[in-house]
Each structure stands twice: as C-alpha cells, then as structure tokens.
JSON list of C-alpha atoms in Angstrom, two decimals:
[
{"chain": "A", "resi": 26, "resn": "UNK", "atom": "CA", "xyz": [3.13, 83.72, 100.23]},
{"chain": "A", "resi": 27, "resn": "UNK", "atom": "CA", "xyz": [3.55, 80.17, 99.15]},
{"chain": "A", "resi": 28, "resn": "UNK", "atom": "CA", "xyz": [2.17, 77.82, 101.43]},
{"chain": "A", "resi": 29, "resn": "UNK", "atom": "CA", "xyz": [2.73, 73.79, 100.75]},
{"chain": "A", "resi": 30, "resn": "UNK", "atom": "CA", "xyz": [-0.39, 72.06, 101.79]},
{"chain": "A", "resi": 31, "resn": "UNK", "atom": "CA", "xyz": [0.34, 69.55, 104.62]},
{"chain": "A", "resi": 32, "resn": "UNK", "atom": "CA", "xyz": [-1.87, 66.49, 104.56]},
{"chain": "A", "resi": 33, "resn": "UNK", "atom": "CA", "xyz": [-0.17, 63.44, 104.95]},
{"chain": "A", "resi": 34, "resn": "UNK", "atom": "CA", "xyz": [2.52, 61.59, 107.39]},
{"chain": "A", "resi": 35, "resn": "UNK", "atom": "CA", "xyz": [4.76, 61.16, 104.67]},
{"chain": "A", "resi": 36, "resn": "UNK", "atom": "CA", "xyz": [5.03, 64.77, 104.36]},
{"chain": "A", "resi": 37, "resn": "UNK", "atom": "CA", "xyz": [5.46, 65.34, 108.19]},
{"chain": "A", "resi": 38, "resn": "UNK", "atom": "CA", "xyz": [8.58, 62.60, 107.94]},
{"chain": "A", "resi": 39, "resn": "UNK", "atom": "CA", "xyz": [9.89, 64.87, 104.75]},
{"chain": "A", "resi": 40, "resn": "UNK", "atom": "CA", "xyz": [9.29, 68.49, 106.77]},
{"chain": "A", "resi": 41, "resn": "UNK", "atom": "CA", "xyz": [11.62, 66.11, 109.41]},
{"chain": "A", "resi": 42, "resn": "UNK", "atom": "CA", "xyz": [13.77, 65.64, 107.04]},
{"chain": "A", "resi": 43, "resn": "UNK", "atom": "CA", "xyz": [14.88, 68.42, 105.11]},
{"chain": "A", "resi": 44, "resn": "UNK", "atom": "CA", "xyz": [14.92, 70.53, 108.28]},
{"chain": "A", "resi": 45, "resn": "UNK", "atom": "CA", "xyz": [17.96, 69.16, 108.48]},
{"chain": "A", "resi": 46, "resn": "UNK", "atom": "CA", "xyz": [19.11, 71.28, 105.30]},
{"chain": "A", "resi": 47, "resn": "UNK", "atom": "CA", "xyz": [16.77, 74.22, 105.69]},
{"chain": "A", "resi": 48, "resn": "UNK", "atom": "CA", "xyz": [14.16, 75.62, 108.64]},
{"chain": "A", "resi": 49, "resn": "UNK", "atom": "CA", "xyz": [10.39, 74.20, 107.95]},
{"chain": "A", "resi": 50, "resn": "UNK", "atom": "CA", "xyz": [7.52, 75.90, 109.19]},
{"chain": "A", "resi": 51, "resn": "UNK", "atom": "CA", "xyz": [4.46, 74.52, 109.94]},
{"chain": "A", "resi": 52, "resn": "UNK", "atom": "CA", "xyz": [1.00, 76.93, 109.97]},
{"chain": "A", "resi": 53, "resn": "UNK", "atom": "CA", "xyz": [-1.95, 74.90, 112.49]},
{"chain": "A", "resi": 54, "resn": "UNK", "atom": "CA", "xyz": [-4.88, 76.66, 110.39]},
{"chain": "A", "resi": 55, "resn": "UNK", "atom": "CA", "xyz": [-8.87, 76.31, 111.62]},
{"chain": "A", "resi": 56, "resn": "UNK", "atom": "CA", "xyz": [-11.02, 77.80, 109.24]},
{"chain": "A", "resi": 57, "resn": "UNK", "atom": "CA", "xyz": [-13.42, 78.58, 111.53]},
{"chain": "A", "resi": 58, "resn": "UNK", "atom": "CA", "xyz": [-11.51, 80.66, 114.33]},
{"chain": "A", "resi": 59, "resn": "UNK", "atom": "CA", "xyz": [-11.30, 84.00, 113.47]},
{"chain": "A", "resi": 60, "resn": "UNK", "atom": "CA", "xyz": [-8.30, 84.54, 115.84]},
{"chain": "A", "resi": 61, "resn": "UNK", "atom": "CA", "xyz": [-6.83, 81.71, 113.14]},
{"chain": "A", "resi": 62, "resn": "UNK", "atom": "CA", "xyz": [-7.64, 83.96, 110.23]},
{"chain": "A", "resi": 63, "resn": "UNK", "atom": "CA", "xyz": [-6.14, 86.86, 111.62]},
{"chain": "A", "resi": 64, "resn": "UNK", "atom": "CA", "xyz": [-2.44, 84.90, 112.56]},
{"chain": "A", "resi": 65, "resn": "UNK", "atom": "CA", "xyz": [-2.45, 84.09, 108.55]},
{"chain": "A", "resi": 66, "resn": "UNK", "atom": "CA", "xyz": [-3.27, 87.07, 107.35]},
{"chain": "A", "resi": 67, "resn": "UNK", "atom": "CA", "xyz": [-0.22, 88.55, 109.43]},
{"chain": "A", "resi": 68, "resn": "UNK", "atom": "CA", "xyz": [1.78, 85.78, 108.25]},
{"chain": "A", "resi": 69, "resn": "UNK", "atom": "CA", "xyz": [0.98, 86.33, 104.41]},
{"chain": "A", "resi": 70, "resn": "UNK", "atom": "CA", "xyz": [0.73, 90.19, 104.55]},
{"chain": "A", "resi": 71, "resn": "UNK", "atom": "CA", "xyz": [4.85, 90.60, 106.20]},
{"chain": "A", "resi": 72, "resn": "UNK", "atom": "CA", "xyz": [7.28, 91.38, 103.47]},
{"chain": "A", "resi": 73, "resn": "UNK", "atom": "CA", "xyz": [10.27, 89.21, 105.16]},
{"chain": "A", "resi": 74, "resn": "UNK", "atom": "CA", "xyz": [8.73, 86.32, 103.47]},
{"chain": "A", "resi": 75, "resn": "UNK", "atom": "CA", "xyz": [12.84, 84.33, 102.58]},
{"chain": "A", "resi": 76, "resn": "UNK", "atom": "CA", "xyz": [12.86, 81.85, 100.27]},
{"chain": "A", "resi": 77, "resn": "UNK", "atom": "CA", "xyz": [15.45, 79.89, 102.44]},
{"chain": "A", "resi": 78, "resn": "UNK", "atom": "CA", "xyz": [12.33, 78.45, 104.47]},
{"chain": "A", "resi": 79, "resn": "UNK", "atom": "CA", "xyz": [9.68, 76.59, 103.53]},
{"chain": "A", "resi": 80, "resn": "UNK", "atom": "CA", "xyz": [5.77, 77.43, 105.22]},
{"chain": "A", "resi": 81, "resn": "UNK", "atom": "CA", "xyz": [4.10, 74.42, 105.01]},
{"chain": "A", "resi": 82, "resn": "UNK", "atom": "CA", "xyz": [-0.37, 75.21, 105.87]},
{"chain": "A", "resi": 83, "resn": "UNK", "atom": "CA", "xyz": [-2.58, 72.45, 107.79]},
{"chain": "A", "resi": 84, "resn": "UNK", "atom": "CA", "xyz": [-6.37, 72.41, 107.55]},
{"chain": "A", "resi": 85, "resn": "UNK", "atom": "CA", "xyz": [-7.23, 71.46, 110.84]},
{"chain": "A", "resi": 86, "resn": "UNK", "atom": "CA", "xyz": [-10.45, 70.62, 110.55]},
{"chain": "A", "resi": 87, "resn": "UNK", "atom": "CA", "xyz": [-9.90, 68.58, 107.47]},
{"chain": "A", "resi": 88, "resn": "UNK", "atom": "CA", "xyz": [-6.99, 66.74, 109.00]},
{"chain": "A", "resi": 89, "resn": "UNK", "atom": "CA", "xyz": [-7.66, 66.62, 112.50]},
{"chain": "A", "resi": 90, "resn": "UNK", "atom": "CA", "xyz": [-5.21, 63.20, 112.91]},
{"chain": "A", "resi": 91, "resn": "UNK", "atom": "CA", "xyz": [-2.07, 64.68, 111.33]},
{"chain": "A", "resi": 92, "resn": "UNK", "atom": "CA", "xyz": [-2.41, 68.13, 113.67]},
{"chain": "A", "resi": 93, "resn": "UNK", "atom": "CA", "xyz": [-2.39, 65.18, 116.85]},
{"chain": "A", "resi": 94, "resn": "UNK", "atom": "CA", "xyz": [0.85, 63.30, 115.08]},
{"chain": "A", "resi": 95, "resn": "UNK", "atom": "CA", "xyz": [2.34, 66.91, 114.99]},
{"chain": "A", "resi": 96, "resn": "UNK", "atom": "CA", "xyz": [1.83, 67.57, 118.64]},
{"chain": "A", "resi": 97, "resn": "UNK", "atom": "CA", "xyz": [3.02, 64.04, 119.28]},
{"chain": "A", "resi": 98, "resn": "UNK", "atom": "CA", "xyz": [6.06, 63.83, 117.49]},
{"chain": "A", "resi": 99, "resn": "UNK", "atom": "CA", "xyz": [7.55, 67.22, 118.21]},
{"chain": "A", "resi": 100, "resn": "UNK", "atom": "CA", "xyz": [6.17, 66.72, 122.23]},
{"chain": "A", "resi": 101, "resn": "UNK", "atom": "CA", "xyz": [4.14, 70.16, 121.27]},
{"chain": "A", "resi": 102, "resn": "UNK", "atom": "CA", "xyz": [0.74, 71.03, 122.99]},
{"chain": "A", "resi": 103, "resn": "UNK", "atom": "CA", "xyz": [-2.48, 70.66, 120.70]},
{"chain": "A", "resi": 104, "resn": "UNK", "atom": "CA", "xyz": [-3.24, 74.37, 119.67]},
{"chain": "A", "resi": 105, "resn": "UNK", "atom": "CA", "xyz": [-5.15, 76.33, 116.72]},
{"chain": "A", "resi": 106, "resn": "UNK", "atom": "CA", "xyz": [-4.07, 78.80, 115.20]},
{"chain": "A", "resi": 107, "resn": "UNK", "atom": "CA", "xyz": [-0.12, 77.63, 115.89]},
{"chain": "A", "resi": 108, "resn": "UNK", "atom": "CA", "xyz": [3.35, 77.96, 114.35]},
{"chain": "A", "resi": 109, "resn": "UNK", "atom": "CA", "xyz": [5.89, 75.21, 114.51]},
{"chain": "A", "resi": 110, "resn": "UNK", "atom": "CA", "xyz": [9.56, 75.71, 113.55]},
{"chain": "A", "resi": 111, "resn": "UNK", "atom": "CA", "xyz": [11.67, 72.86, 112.38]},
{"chain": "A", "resi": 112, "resn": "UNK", "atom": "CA", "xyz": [15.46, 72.43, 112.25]},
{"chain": "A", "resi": 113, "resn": "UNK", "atom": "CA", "xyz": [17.32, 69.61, 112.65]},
{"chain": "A", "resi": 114, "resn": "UNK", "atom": "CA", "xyz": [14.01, 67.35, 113.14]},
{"chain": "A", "resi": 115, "resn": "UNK", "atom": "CA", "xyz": [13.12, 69.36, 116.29]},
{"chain": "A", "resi": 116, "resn": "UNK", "atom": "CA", "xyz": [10.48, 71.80, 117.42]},
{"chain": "A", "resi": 117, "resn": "UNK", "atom": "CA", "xyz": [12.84, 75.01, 118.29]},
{"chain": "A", "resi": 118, "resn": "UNK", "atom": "CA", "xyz": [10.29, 77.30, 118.07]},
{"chain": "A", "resi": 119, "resn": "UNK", "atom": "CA", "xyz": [6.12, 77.37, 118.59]},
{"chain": "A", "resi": 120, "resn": "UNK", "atom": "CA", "xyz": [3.61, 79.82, 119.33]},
{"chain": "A", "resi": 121, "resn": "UNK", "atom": "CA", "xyz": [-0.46, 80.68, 119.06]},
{"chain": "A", "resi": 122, "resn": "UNK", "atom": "CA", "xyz": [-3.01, 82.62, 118.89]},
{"chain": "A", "resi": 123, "resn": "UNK", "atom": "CA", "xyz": [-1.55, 85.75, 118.62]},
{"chain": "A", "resi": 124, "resn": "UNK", "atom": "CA", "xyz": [1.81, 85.44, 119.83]},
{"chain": "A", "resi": 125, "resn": "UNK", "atom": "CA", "xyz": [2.53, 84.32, 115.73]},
{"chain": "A", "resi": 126, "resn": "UNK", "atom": "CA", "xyz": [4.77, 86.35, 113.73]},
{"chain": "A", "resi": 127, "resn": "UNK", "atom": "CA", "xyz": [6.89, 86.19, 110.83]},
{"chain": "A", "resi": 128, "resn": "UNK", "atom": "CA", "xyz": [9.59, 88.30, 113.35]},
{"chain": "A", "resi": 129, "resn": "UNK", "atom": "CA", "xyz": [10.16, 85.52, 115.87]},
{"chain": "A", "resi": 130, "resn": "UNK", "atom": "CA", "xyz": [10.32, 82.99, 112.95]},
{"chain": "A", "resi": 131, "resn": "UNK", "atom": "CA", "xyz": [12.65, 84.45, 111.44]},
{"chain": "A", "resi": 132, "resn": "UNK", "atom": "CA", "xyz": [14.46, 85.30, 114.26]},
{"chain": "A", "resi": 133, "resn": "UNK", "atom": "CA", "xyz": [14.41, 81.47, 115.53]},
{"chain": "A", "resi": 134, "resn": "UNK", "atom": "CA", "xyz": [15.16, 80.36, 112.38]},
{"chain": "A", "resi": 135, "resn": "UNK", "atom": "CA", "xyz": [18.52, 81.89, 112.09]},
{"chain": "A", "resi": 136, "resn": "UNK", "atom": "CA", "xyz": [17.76, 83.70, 108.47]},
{"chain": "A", "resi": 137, "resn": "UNK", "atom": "CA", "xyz": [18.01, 87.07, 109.78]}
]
C-alpha cells in the first residue's frame, strides 16, 4: 500500500481539495497503540487497494496539532487509530478502533 505522509496544513487544504476530483483517505496512526497497529495492518494487508483513492498516513504522536485541525475542520471527534473519508471537502465517512476496513471505504467511497 502507498501511504502519502500527512504532516502539514497545506496538505490537509490539498486532501480538501482534490476530494473534489477523487475520494481522500486519511489513516489517524499512534505508534504506540497496538489496537492502531492492528487497523493498519488490515488496511495494508486487503487486496481492494484502487488506485482511484488516495490513503494519506498521520503520525499522531509526531503531529499531535494537525490530528486536532483534522477533527476541527471536518467537525470529527478526536480518535486513534481512525479513518476519515473525503469527497467533496467533507467527512462522509469515519470510523476507529476496529470498526476500520478497507470494505466500508470502499463502499463509502463509491469505487465499488
């Protein structure tokens, strides 16, 4: 899986943006949760993996301020592991823990 490391705001205003053209997903990641581990592994190990969205992966810990812009601008609840899915510059989809899979992305994404 290709993930695009998210670490600024002028990437979050460019996920905004070309959601308009194409779904954007964005992976809440804590390296220290093992429940966060797990979600990613499922994410990277499911072969529906389309190339018509892009997976965008932020560090939590390592950019703590961006993860609370996230929540802010798409009116989304703080939570690690979590799965955001852009389209049209709106959250349509999110989901923790272990409620993430590559299924209910795609199927909220429109792909399948």
């Amino acid at each position: 899986m290709h993930w695009i490391l998210l670490t600024t705001e002028i990437q979050l205003q460019q996920i905004i943006e070309h959601s308009a053209a194409r779904p954007q997903v964005i992976f809440k990641h804590s390296t220290r949760c093992s429940i966060s581990s797990m979600a990613k592994n499922r994410l990277e190990r499911n072969h529906q993996r389309p190339p018509s969205i892009d997976f965008y992966f932020l560090d939590l810990l390592a950019h703590r301020a961006l993860s609370g812009k996230i929540a802010a601008v798409f009116d989304t609840p703080h939570e690690s592991p979590q799965v955001l899915l852009i389209k049209n510059g709106h959250c349509v989809y999110n989901d923790s823990h272990t409620g993430i899979s590559m299924e209910e992305i795609l199927e909220k994404s429109g792909v399948v």
